[in-house]
């Protein structure tokens, strides 16, 4: 299992929309996440930053992420959520959600 933490900015003028969208995530999007071996997925907010955490239980994260990106329901979902977001200043060129370095884990 691989723990993944990421951060992105939420556009302040889109915060209410973003919250509303996540009150009822479409079941096909949730199903695709599960088929992509993603579990314990959560998104948290602090100021204008969204922090996500999930656990990856598969063998090929890149392939599973590609399968998500190719999924029609996920594409429709991202068409709604992407306009609410923008990369953080620390993002690499072309990076959307920026991965975080794990510096501590208590098991």
PDB file of C-alpha atoms in Angstrom:
ATOM      1  CA  UNK A   1       0.000   0.000   0.000  1.00  0.00           C
ATOM      2  CA  UNK A   2       1.241   3.463  -0.920  1.00  0.00           C
ATOM      3  CA  UNK A   3       0.061   6.606   0.900  1.00  0.00           C
ATOM      4  CA  UNK A   4      -0.483   9.622  -1.320  1.00  0.00           C
ATOM      5  CA  UNK A   5      -0.858  13.235  -0.176  1.00  0.00           C
ATOM      6  CA  UNK A   6      -1.382  16.123  -2.569  1.00  0.00           C
ATOM      7  CA  UNK A   7      -2.219  19.816  -2.518  1.00  0.00           C
ATOM      8  CA  UNK A   8      -3.861  22.275  -4.923  1.00  0.00           C
ATOM      9  CA  UNK A   9      -5.443  25.718  -4.628  1.00  0.00           C
ATOM     10  CA  UNK A  10      -9.165  26.244  -4.749  1.00  0.00           C
ATOM     11  CA  UNK A  11     -10.218  29.459  -6.427  1.00  0.00           C
ATOM     12  CA  UNK A  12     -11.857  31.500  -3.641  1.00  0.00           C
ATOM     13  CA  UNK A  13     -14.764  32.517  -5.867  1.00  0.00           C
ATOM     14  CA  UNK A  14     -15.398  28.808  -6.632  1.00  0.00           C
ATOM     15  CA  UNK A  15     -15.228  27.478  -3.068  1.00  0.00           C
ATOM     16  CA  UNK A  16     -19.007  27.234  -2.592  1.00  0.00           C
ATOM     17  CA  UNK A  17     -19.349  25.414  -5.923  1.00  0.00           C
ATOM     18  CA  UNK A  18     -16.525  23.029  -5.038  1.00  0.00           C
ATOM     19  CA  UNK A  19     -18.089  22.202  -1.678  1.00  0.00           C
ATOM     20  CA  UNK A  20     -21.492  21.663  -3.269  1.00  0.00           C
ATOM     21  CA  UNK A  21     -20.078  19.341  -5.947  1.00  0.00           C
ATOM     22  CA  UNK A  22     -18.463  17.169  -3.287  1.00  0.00           C
ATOM     23  CA  UNK A  23     -21.680  16.761  -1.325  1.00  0.00           C
ATOM     24  CA  UNK A  24     -22.809  14.298  -3.981  1.00  0.00           C
ATOM     25  CA  UNK A  25     -19.921  12.782  -5.950  1.00  0.00           C
ATOM     26  CA  UNK A  26     -21.385  10.656  -8.780  1.00  0.00           C
ATOM     27  CA  UNK A  27     -21.347   6.928  -8.070  1.00  0.00           C
ATOM     28  CA  UNK A  28     -19.546   6.076 -11.364  1.00  0.00           C
ATOM     29  CA  UNK A  29     -16.673   8.364 -10.298  1.00  0.00           C
ATOM     30  CA  UNK A  30     -16.443   6.625  -6.917  1.00  0.00           C
ATOM     31  CA  UNK A  31     -16.616   3.231  -8.617  1.00  0.00           C
ATOM     32  CA  UNK A  32     -13.738   4.168 -10.959  1.00  0.00           C
ATOM     33  CA  UNK A  33     -11.630   5.255  -7.986  1.00  0.00           C
ATOM     34  CA  UNK A  34     -12.224   1.892  -6.333  1.00  0.00           C
ATOM     35  CA  UNK A  35     -11.427  -0.011  -9.556  1.00  0.00           C
ATOM     36  CA  UNK A  36      -8.199   2.016  -9.664  1.00  0.00           C
ATOM     37  CA  UNK A  37      -7.265   0.554  -6.252  1.00  0.00           C
ATOM     38  CA  UNK A  38      -7.766   3.842  -4.384  1.00  0.00           C
ATOM     39  CA  UNK A  39      -9.133   3.708  -0.834  1.00  0.00           C
ATOM     40  CA  UNK A  40      -9.523   6.035   2.164  1.00  0.00           C
ATOM     41  CA  UNK A  41      -9.664   9.054  -0.132  1.00  0.00           C
ATOM     42  CA  UNK A  42     -10.387  12.378   1.528  1.00  0.00           C
ATOM     43  CA  UNK A  43     -10.027  16.056   0.677  1.00  0.00           C
ATOM     44  CA  UNK A  44      -9.529  18.749   3.333  1.00  0.00           C
ATOM     45  CA  UNK A  45      -9.513  22.546   3.124  1.00  0.00           C
ATOM     46  CA  UNK A  46      -7.332  25.179   4.795  1.00  0.00           C
ATOM     47  CA  UNK A  47      -7.710  28.719   3.520  1.00  0.00           C
ATOM     48  CA  UNK A  48      -7.428  28.414  -0.260  1.00  0.00           C
ATOM     49  CA  UNK A  49      -5.585  25.081  -0.237  1.00  0.00           C
ATOM     50  CA  UNK A  50      -7.086  21.673  -0.734  1.00  0.00           C
ATOM     51  CA  UNK A  51      -5.210  18.733   0.739  1.00  0.00           C
ATOM     52  CA  UNK A  52      -6.020  15.220  -0.457  1.00  0.00           C
ATOM     53  CA  UNK A  53      -5.016  11.906   1.012  1.00  0.00           C
ATOM     54  CA  UNK A  54      -5.574   8.418  -0.343  1.00  0.00           C
ATOM     55  CA  UNK A  55      -4.134   4.964  -0.123  1.00  0.00           C
ATOM     56  CA  UNK A  56      -3.165   3.119  -3.297  1.00  0.00           C
ATOM     57  CA  UNK A  57      -3.469  -0.668  -3.103  1.00  0.00           C
ATOM     58  CA  UNK A  58      -2.529  -1.600  -6.678  1.00  0.00           C
ATOM     59  CA  UNK A  59       0.636  -2.529  -8.538  1.00  0.00           C
ATOM     60  CA  UNK A  60       0.754   0.133 -11.279  1.00  0.00           C
ATOM     61  CA  UNK A  61      -0.322   3.595 -10.166  1.00  0.00           C
ATOM     62  CA  UNK A  62       0.435   5.197 -13.535  1.00  0.00           C
ATOM     63  CA  UNK A  63      -1.772   2.686 -15.386  1.00  0.00           C
ATOM     64  CA  UNK A  64      -4.580   3.118 -12.875  1.00  0.00           C
ATOM     65  CA  UNK A  65      -4.376   6.908 -13.150  1.00  0.00           C
ATOM     66  CA  UNK A  66      -4.504   6.617 -16.958  1.00  0.00           C
ATOM     67  CA  UNK A  67      -7.600   4.406 -16.652  1.00  0.00           C
ATOM     68  CA  UNK A  68      -9.202   7.120 -14.525  1.00  0.00           C
ATOM     69  CA  UNK A  69      -8.269   9.810 -17.041  1.00  0.00           C
ATOM     70  CA  UNK A  70      -9.783   7.726 -19.861  1.00  0.00           C
ATOM     71  CA  UNK A  71     -13.030   7.149 -17.955  1.00  0.00           C
ATOM     72  CA  UNK A  72     -15.981   9.117 -19.367  1.00  0.00           C
ATOM     73  CA  UNK A  73     -17.655   9.711 -15.979  1.00  0.00           C
ATOM     74  CA  UNK A  74     -14.391  10.916 -14.468  1.00  0.00           C
ATOM     75  CA  UNK A  75     -13.791  13.244 -17.417  1.00  0.00           C
ATOM     76  CA  UNK A  76     -17.266  14.750 -16.903  1.00  0.00           C
ATOM     77  CA  UNK A  77     -16.539  15.130 -13.179  1.00  0.00           C
ATOM     78  CA  UNK A  78     -13.220  16.835 -13.827  1.00  0.00           C
ATOM     79  CA  UNK A  79     -14.934  19.209 -16.266  1.00  0.00           C
ATOM     80  CA  UNK A  80     -16.911  20.427 -13.235  1.00  0.00           C
ATOM     81  CA  UNK A  81     -14.156  20.414 -10.616  1.00  0.00           C
ATOM     82  CA  UNK A  82     -11.114  21.584 -12.603  1.00  0.00           C
ATOM     83  CA  UNK A  83     -12.411  25.154 -13.099  1.00  0.00           C
ATOM     84  CA  UNK A  84     -12.559  25.430  -9.303  1.00  0.00           C
ATOM     85  CA  UNK A  85      -8.860  24.641  -8.893  1.00  0.00           C
ATOM     86  CA  UNK A  86      -5.438  25.942  -9.830  1.00  0.00           C
ATOM     87  CA  UNK A  87      -1.946  24.576  -9.127  1.00  0.00           C
ATOM     88  CA  UNK A  88      -0.026  25.801  -6.099  1.00  0.00           C
ATOM     89  CA  UNK A  89       3.030  27.994  -6.593  1.00  0.00           C
ATOM     90  CA  UNK A  90       5.278  25.015  -5.789  1.00  0.00           C
ATOM     91  CA  UNK A  91       3.847  22.903  -8.634  1.00  0.00           C
ATOM     92  CA  UNK A  92       6.158  21.724 -11.368  1.00  0.00           C
ATOM     93  CA  UNK A  93       5.333  22.860 -14.913  1.00  0.00           C
ATOM     94  CA  UNK A  94       2.240  21.002 -16.115  1.00  0.00           C
ATOM     95  CA  UNK A  95       1.498  19.569 -12.653  1.00  0.00           C
ATOM     96  CA  UNK A  96      -2.070  19.881 -11.331  1.00  0.00           C
ATOM     97  CA  UNK A  97      -2.316  18.320  -7.844  1.00  0.00           C
ATOM     98  CA  UNK A  98       1.176  18.524  -6.313  1.00  0.00           C
ATOM     99  CA  UNK A  99       2.501  15.572  -4.353  1.00  0.00           C
ATOM    100  CA  UNK A 100       3.706  16.112  -0.800  1.00  0.00           C
ATOM    101  CA  UNK A 101       6.734  14.575   0.868  1.00  0.00           C
ATOM    102  CA  UNK A 102       5.930  12.341   3.824  1.00  0.00           C
ATOM    103  CA  UNK A 103       8.148  13.329   6.740  1.00  0.00           C
ATOM    104  CA  UNK A 104       6.493  11.307   9.525  1.00  0.00           C
ATOM    105  CA  UNK A 105       4.308   8.217   9.903  1.00  0.00           C
ATOM    106  CA  UNK A 106       3.066   6.660  13.113  1.00  0.00           C
ATOM    107  CA  UNK A 107       1.821   3.112  12.607  1.00  0.00           C
TER     108      UNK A 107
END
